[in-house]
Short mmCIF file of C-alpha atoms in Angstrom, two decimals:
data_model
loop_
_atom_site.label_atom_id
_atom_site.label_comp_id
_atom_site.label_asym_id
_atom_site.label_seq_id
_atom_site.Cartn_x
_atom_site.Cartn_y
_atom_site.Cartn_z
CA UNK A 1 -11.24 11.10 7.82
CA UNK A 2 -7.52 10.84 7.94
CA UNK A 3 -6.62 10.03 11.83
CA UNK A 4 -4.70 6.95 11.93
CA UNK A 5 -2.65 7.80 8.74
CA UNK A 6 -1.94 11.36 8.20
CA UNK A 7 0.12 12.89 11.44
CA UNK A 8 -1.80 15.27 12.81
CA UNK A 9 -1.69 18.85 11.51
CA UNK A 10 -1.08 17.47 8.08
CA UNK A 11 -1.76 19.94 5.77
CA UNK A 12 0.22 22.85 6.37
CA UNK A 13 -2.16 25.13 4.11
CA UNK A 14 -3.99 28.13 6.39
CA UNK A 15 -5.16 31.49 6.00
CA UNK A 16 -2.03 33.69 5.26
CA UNK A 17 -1.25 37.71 4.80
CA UNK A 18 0.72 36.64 1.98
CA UNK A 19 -2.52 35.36 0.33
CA UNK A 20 -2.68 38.89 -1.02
CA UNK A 21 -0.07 37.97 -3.58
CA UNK A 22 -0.08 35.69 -6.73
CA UNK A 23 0.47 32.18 -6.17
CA UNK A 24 2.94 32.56 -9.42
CA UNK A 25 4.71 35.23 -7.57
CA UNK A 26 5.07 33.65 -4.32
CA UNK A 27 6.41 30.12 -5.64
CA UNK A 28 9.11 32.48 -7.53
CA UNK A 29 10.01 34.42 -4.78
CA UNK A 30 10.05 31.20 -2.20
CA UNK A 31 12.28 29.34 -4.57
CA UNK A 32 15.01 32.23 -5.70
CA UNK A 33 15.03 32.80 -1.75
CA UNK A 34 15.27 28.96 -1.03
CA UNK A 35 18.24 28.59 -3.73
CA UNK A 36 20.38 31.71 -2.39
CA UNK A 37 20.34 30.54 1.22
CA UNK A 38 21.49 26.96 -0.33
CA UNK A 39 24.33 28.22 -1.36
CA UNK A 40 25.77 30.35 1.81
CA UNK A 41 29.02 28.87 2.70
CA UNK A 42 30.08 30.86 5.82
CA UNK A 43 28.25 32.04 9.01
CA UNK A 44 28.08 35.77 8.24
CA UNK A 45 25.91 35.09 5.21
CA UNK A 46 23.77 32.86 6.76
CA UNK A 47 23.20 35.50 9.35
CA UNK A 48 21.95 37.65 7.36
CA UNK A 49 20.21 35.02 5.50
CA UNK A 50 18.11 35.02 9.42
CA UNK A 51 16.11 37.78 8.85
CA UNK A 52 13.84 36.90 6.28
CA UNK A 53 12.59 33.48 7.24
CA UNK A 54 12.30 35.44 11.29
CA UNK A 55 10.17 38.16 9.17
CA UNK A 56 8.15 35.69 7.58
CA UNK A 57 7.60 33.83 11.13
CA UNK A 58 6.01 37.19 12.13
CA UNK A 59 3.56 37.28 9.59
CA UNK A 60 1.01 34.89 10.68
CA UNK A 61 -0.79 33.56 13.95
CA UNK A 62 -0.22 31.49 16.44
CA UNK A 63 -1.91 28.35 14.62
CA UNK A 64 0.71 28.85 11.53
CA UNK A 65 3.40 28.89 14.39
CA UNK A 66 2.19 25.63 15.92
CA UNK A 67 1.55 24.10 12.26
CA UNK A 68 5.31 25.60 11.39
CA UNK A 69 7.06 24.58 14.38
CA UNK A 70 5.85 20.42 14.10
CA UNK A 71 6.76 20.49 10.20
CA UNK A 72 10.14 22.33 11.35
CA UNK A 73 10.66 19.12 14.05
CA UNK A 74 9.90 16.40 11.47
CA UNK A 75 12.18 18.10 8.96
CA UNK A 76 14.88 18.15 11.53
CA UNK A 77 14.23 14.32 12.87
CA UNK A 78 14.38 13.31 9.64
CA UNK A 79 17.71 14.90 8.75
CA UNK A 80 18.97 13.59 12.53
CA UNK A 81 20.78 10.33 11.37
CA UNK A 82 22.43 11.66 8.70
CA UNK A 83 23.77 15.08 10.42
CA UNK A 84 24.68 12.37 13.26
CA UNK A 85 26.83 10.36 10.24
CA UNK A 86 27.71 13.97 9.07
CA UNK A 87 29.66 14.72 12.64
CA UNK A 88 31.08 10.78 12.95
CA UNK A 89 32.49 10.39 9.85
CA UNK A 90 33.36 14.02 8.19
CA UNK A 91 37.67 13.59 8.40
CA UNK A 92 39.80 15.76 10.75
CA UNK A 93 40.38 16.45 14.34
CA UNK A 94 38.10 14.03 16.76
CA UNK A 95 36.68 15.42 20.24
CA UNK A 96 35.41 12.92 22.64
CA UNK A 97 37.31 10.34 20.64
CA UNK A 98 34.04 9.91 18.15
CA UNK A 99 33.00 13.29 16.62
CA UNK A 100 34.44 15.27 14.13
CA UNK A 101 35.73 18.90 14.99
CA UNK A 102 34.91 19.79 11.46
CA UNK A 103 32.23 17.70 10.61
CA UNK A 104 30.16 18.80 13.60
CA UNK A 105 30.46 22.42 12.91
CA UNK A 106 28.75 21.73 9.01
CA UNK A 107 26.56 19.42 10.78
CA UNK A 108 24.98 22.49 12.61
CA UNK A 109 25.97 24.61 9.75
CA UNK A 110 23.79 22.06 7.48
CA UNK A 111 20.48 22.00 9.95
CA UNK A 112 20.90 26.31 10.53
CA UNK A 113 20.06 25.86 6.62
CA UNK A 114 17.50 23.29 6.65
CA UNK A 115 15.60 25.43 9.12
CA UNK A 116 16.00 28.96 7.12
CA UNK A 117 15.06 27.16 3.93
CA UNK A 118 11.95 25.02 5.34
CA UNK A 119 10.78 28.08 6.97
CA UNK A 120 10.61 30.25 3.84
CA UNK A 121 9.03 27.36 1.85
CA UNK A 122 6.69 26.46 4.25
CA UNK A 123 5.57 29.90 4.58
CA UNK A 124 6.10 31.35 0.91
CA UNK A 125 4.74 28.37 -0.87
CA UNK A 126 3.33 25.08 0.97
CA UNK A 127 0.97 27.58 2.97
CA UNK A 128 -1.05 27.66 -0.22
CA UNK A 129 -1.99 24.55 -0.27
CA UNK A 130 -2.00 22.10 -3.32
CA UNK A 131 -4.91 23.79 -4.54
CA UNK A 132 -3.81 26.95 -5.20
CA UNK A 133 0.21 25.62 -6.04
CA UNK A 134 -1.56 23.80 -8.21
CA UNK A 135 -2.87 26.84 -10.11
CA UNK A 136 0.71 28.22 -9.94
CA UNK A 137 2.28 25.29 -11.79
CA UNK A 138 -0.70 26.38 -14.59
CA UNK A 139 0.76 29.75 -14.49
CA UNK A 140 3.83 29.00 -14.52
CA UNK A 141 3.58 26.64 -17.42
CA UNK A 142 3.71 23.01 -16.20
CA UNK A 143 2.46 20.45 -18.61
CA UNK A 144 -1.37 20.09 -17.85
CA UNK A 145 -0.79 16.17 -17.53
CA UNK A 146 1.12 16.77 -14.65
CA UNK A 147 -1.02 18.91 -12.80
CA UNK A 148 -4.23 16.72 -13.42
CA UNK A 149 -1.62 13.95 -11.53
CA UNK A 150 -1.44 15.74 -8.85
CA UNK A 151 -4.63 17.14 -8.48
CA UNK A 152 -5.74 13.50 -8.61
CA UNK A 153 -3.04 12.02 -6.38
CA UNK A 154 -4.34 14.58 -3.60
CA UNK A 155 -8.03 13.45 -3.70
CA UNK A 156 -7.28 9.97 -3.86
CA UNK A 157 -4.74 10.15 -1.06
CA UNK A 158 -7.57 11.58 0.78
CA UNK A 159 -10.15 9.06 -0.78
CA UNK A 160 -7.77 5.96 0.34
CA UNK A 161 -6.47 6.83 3.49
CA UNK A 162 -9.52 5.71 5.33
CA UNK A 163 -9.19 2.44 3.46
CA UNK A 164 -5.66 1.77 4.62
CA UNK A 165 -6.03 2.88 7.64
CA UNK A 166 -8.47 0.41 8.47
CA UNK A 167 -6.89 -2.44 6.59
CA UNK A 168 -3.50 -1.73 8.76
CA UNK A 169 -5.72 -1.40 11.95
CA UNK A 170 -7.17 -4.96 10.79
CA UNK A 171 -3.38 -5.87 9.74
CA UNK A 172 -2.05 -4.96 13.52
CA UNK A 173 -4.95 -6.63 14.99
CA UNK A 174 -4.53 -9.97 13.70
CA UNK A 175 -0.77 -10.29 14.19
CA UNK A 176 -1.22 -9.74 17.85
CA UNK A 177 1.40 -8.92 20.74
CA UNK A 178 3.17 -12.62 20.40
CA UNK A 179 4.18 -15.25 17.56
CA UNK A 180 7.78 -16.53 17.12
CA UNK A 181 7.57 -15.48 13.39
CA UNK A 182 5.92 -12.00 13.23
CA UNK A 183 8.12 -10.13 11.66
CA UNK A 184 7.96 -12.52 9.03
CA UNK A 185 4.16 -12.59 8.47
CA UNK A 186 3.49 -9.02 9.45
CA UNK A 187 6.01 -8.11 6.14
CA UNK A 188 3.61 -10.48 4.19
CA UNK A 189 0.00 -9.25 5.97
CA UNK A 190 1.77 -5.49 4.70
CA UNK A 191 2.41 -6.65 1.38
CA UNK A 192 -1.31 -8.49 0.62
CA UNK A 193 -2.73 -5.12 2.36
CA UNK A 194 -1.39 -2.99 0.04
CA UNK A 195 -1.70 -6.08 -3.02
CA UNK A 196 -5.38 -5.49 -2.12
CA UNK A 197 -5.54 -1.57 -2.24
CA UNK A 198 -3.89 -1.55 -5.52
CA UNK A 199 -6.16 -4.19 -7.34
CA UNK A 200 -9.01 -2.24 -5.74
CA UNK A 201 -7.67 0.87 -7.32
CA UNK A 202 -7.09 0.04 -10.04
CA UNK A 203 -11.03 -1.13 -10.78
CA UNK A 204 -11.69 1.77 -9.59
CA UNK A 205 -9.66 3.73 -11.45
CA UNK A 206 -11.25 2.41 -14.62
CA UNK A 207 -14.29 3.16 -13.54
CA UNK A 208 -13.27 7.33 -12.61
CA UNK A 209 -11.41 7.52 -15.79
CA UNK A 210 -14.92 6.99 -17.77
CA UNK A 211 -16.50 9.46 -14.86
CA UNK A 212 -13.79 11.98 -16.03
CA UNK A 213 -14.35 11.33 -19.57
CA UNK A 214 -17.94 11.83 -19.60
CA UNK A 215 -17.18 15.14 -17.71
CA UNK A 216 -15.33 16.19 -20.47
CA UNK A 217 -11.55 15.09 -20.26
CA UNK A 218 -8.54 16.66 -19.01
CA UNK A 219 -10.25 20.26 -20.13
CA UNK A 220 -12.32 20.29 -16.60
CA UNK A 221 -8.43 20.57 -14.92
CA UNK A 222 -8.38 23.98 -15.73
CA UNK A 223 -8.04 26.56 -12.47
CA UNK A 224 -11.39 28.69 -12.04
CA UNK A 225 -9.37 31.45 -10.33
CA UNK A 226 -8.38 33.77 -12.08
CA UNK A 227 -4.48 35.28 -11.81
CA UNK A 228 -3.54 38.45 -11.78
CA UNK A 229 0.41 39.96 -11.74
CA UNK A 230 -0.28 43.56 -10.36
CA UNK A 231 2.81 45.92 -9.38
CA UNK A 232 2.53 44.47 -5.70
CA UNK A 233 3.85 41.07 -7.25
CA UNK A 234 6.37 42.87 -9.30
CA UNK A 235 7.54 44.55 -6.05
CA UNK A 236 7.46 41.42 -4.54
CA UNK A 237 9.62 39.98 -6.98
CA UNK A 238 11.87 42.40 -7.12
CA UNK A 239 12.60 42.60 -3.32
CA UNK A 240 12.97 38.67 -3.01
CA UNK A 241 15.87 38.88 -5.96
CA UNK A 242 17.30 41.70 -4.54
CA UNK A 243 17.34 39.92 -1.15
CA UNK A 244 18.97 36.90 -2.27
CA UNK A 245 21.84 38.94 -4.23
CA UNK A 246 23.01 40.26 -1.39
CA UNK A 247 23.27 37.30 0.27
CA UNK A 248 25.15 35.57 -2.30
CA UNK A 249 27.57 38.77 -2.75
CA UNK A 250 27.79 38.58 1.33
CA UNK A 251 28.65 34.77 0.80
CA UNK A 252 31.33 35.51 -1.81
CA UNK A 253 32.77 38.47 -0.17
CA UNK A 254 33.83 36.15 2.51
CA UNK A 255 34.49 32.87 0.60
CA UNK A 256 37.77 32.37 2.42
CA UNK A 257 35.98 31.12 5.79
CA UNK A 258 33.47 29.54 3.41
CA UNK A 259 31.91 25.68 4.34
CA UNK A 260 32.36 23.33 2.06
CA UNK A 261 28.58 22.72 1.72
CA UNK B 1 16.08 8.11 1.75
CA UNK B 2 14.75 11.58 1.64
CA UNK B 3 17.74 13.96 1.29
CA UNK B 4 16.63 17.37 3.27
CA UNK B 5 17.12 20.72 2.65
CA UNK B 6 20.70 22.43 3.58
CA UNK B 7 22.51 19.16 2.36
CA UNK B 8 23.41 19.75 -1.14
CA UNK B 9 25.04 21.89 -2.88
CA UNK B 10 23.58 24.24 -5.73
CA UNK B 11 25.24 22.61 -8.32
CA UNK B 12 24.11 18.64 -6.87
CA UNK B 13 20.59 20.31 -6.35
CA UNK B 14 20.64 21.88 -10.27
CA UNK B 15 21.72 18.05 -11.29
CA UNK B 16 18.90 16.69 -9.21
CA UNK B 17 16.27 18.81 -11.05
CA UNK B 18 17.70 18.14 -14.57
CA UNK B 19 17.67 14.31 -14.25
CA UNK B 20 13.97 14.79 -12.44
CA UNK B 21 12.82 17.08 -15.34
CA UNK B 22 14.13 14.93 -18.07
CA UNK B 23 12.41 11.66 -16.56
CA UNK B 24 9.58 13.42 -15.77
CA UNK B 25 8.39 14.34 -19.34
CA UNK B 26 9.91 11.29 -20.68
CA UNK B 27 7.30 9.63 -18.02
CA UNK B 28 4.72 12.44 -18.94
CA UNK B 29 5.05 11.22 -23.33
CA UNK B 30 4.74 7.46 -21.92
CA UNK B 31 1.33 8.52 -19.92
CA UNK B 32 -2.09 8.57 -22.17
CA UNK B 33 -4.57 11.00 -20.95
CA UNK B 34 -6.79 7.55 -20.01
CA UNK B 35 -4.23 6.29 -17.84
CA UNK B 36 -3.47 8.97 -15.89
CA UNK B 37 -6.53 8.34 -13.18
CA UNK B 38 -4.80 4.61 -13.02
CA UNK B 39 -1.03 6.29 -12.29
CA UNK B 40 -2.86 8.85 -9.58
CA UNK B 41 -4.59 5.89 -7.79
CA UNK B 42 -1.48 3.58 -7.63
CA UNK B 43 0.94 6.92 -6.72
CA UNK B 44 -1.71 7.71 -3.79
CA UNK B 45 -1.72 4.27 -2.90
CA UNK B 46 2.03 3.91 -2.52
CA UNK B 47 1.84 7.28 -0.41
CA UNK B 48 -0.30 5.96 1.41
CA UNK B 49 1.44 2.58 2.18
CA UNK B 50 4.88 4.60 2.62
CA UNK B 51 2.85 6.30 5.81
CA UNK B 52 2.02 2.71 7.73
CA UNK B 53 4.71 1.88 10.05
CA UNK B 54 6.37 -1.68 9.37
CA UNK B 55 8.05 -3.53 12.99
CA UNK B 56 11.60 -3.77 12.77
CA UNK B 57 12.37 -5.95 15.61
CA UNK B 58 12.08 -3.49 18.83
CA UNK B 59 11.57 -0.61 16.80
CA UNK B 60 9.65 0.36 13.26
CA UNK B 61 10.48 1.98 9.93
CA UNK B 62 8.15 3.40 7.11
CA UNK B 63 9.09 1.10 3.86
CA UNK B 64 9.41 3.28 0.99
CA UNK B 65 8.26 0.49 -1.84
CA UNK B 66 9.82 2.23 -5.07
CA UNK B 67 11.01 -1.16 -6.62
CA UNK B 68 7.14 -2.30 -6.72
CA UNK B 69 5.62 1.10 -7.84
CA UNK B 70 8.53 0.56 -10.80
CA UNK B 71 6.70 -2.92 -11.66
CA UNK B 72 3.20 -1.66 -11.64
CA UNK B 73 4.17 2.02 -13.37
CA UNK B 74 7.34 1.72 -15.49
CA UNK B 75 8.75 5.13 -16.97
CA UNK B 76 5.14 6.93 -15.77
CA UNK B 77 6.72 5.96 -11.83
CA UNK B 78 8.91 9.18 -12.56
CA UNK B 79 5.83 12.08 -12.85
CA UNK B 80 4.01 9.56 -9.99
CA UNK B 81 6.78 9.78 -7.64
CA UNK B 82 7.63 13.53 -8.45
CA UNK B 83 4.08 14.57 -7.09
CA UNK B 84 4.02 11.85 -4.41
CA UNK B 85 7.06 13.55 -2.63
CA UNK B 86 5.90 17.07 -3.92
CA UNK B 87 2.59 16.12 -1.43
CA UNK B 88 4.77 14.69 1.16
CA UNK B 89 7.02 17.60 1.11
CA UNK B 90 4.28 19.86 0.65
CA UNK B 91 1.75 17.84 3.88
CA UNK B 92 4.68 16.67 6.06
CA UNK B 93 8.12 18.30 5.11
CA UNK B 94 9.38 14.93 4.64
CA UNK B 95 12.16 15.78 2.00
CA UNK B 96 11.53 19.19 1.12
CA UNK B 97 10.37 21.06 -2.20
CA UNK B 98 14.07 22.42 -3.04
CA UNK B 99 15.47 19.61 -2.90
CA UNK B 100 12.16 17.89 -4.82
CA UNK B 101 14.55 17.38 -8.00
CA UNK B 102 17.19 15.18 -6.76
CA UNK B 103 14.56 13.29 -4.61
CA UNK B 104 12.75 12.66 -7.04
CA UNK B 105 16.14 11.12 -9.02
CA UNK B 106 16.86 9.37 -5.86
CA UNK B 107 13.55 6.95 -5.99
CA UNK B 108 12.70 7.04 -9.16
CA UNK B 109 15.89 6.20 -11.36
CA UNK B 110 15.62 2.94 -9.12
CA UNK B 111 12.48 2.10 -9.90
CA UNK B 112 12.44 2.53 -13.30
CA UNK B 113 15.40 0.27 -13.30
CA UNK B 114 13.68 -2.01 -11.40
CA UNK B 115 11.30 -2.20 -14.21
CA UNK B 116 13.53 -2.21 -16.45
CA UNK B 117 15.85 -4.92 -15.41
CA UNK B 118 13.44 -7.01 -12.86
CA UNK B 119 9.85 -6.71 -14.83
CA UNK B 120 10.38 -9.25 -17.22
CA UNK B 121 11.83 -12.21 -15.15
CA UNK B 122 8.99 -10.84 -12.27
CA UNK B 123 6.45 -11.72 -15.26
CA UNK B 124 8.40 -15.16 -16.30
CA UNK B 125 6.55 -18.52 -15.82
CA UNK B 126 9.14 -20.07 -13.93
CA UNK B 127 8.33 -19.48 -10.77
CA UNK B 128 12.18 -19.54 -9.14
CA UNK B 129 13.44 -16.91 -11.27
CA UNK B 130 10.15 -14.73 -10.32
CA UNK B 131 10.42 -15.62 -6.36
CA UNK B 132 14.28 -14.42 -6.83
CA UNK B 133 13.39 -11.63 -9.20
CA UNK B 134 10.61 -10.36 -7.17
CA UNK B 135 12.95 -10.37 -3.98
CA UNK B 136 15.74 -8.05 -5.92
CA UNK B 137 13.62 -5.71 -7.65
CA UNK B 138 12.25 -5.11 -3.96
CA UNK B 139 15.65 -4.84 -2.53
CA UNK B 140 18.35 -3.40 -5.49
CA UNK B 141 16.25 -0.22 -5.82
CA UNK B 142 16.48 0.77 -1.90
CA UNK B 143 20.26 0.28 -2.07
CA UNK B 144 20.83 2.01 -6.05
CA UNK B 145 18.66 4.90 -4.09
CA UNK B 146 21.26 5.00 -1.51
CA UNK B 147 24.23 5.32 -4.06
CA UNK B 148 22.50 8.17 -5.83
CA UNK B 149 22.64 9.79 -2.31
CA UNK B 150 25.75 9.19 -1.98
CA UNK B 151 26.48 10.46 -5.55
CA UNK B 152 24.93 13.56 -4.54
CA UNK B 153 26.80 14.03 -1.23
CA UNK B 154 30.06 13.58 -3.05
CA UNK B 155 29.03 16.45 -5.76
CA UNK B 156 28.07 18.81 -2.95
CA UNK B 157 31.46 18.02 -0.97
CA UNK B 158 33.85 15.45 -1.73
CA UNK B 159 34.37 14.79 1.86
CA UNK B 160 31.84 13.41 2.37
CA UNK B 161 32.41 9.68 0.89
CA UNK B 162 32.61 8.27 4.57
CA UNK B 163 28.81 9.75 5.35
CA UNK B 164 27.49 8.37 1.75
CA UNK B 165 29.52 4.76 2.58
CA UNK B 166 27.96 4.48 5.82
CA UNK B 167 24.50 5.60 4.59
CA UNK B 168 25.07 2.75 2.24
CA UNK B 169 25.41 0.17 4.79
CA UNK B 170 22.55 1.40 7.07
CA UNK B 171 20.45 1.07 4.21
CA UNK B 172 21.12 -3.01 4.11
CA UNK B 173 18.60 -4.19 6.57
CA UNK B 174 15.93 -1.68 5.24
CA UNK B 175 16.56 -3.17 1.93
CA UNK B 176 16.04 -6.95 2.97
CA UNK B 177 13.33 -5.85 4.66
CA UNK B 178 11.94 -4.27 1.17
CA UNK B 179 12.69 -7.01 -0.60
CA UNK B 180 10.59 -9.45 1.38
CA UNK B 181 7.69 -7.03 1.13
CA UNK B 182 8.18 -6.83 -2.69
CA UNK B 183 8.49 -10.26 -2.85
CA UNK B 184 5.13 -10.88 -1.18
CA UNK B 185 3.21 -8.10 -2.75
CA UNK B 186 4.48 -9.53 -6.62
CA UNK B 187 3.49 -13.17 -5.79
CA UNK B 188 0.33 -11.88 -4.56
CA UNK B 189 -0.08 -9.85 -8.11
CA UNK B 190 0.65 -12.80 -9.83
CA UNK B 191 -1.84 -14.95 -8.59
CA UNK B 192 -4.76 -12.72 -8.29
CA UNK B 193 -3.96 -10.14 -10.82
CA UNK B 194 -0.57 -10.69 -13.22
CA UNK B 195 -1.76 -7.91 -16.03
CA UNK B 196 -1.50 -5.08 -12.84
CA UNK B 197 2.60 -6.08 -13.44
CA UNK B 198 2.97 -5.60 -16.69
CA UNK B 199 3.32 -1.75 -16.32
CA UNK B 200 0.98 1.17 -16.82
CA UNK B 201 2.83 2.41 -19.56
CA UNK B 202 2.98 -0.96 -21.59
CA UNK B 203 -0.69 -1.86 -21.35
#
């Protein structure tokens, strides 16, 4: 329904062995993880910092690889330009006239990170899906507003996308290959496309804000699955904090060849 | 604009998450339970229009349109961009979800401002000070963004002013280019439907 706007694989949510644990628990876990390996500063930490996200890589099949290795490529094209800036302009000793000595050792320093930290988010807590992270934020005590937002942001993405999709087909095929002034006019075709979206929304929007009244309100948000916290999720907790002390008392015990980020 | 994951520091990333929170249930008190299908449509729709790929010249660029969501949202944009680029971090990995918070401050302390500081001369009946207004609230978000970048950069490491400078300057085409989309997209709003500008949260 989504081809032509969503890249392909776009939902990173599959089938996981670490469905057996608590949404709650996982989101905790993939965050205290995530934070700790933010704050390595030197090489042996980070190191160490390896072995979960290459445990976690183990876990699952071959389609979570695939899925895991093209969200691992966008996050890295789309830190490119800046780690590129990172290596030209960080100050101190130049090689090949242009890049920084210094600067390109945090650069690859700074995408070792990305990587470890994408890999343990991807797999500890964007493998649920919004669904199911959804019902986390309720157990974790987000403000029920906010989760109804998202919860509608996600079906409406899905709703719209064929809409835009089509407009911006429509868009591309009336601006054609030539025209001294595209640029110009296709800014202006982009802007009335999405003009028209939003005033088409937003009727609608009236409209499913009556539906969701009659259906009885913001109570109808509430998850149908129940949670449960057994001792595996206390484990599991446990082991993740434990994890990421070490690495910070691995990162402090050699802060004098410490990184500056 | 998206700052990734391994760039900040845990301090700049604790920052990021305080401003986010802060704006986020200020945005949250703003929102009536009957708006909040009206905020989800308009936040999908800008994540949706964020996806489309705009010609640069030779090449193309994905416009990121946080001065307009400012117009049409006001203090809600803050809760409607904080789940936009929780579902682009969580679909795509653009951004990331550690580094949700100072995202989040990046885009929308912008466009709030641009509500703040454009809405009313975007809504004015003279139609000069609307064509100009409409052009900078397109254009002075993209490059505000790129100083809270920069502000972060320099938290996590204060080498790094050269990197945030530079961002800076890259960001100059991208936000002419944003401003002429703005600009098109508000005239259009005016003339087929003005009350859309006037801001979720003040209707």
């Amino acid at each position: 329904m989504t081809h032509g706007v969503f890249p392909s694989c776009g939902d990173f949510a599959h089938e996981s062995r670490l469905d057996a644990l608590d949404p709650r628990c996982r989101a905790i876990c993939a965050f205290t993880c995530a934070i700790a390996i933010a704050s390595l500063r030197d090489v042996t930490a980070l190191l160490a910092a390896s072995a979960l996200p290459l445990l976690l890589l183990c876990l699952d099949g071959k389609r979570g690889l695939r899925c895991l290795a093209r969200h691992l490529l966008t996050a890295n094209k789309i830190s490119a330009l800046v780690v590129l800036f990172l290596a030209l302009t960080y100050p101190g000793e130049r090689f090949f006239y242009l890049f920084s000595a210094r600067g390109t050792v945090m650069a690859l320093f700074v995408i070792w990170k990305l990587n470890l930290i994408s890999v343990v988010l991807l797999r500890m807590a964007a493998s649920m899906g919004i669904t199911r992270l959804g019902g986390a934020m309720e157990g974790l005590g987000f403000p029920l507003k906010l989760r109804v937002l998202l919860l509608l942001t996600m079906r409406y993405v899905f709703l719209l996308a064929l809409r835009v999709a089509a407009m911006s087909m429509a868009v591309n095929l009336r601006m054609g290959k030539d025209g001294g002034n595209r640029c110009v006019s296709g800014y202006r075709a982009y802007a009335y496309m999405i003009g028209t979206t939003l005033i088409h929304s937003s009727d609608r929007s009236e409209r499913a804000a009556l539906a969701i009244g009659c259906r009885g309100g913001m109570s109808g948000f509430s998850s149908a699955a129940q949670s449960r916290w057994t001792w595996k999720e206390s484990y599991a907790c446990l082991f993740f904090f434990i994890y990421s002390a070490l690495l910070i008392a691995i990162s402090l015990s050699h802060a004098g060849a410490a990184m500056p980020l | 604009m998206h700052i990734s994951e391994g760039f900040l520091s845990p301090q700049a990333i604790a920052a990021g998450w305080a401003i986010s929170a802060a704006g986020v249930a200020w945005g949250l008190k703003k929102m009536d339970s009957g708006k909040i299908v009206r905020v989800s449509m308009a936040s999908s729709v800008f994540f949706l229009a964020s996806l489309v790929n705009v010609r640069i010249g030779p090449g193309s660029t994905h416009l990121s349109l946080i001065g307009p969501i400012g117009l049409i949202l006001g203090w809600t944009a803050f809760p409607a961009i904080f789940t936009a680029l929780l579902l682009q971090a969580v679909l795509f990995q653009f951004g990331g979800l550690l580094v949700l918070g100072p995202n989040t401050a990046v885009m929308a302390v912008p466009s709030v401002m641009a509500s703040l500081f454009w809405g009313p001369a975007v809504r004015s009946g003279n139609a000069k000070i609307a064509f100009a207004a409409s052009f900078l609230a397109g254009s002075a978000p993209v490059l505000l963004g790129t100083v809270i970048v920069g502000a972060f950069f320099l938290a996590s490491d204060r080498e790094l002013a050269v990197a945030a400078k530079t961002i800076f300057l890259a960001h100059l085409p991208l936000a002419a280019i944003e401003g002429t989309a703005a600009l098109f997209m508000t005239l259009f709003l005016r003339r087929t439907f003005p009350d859309i500008l006037r801001g979720v949260d003040r209707t």
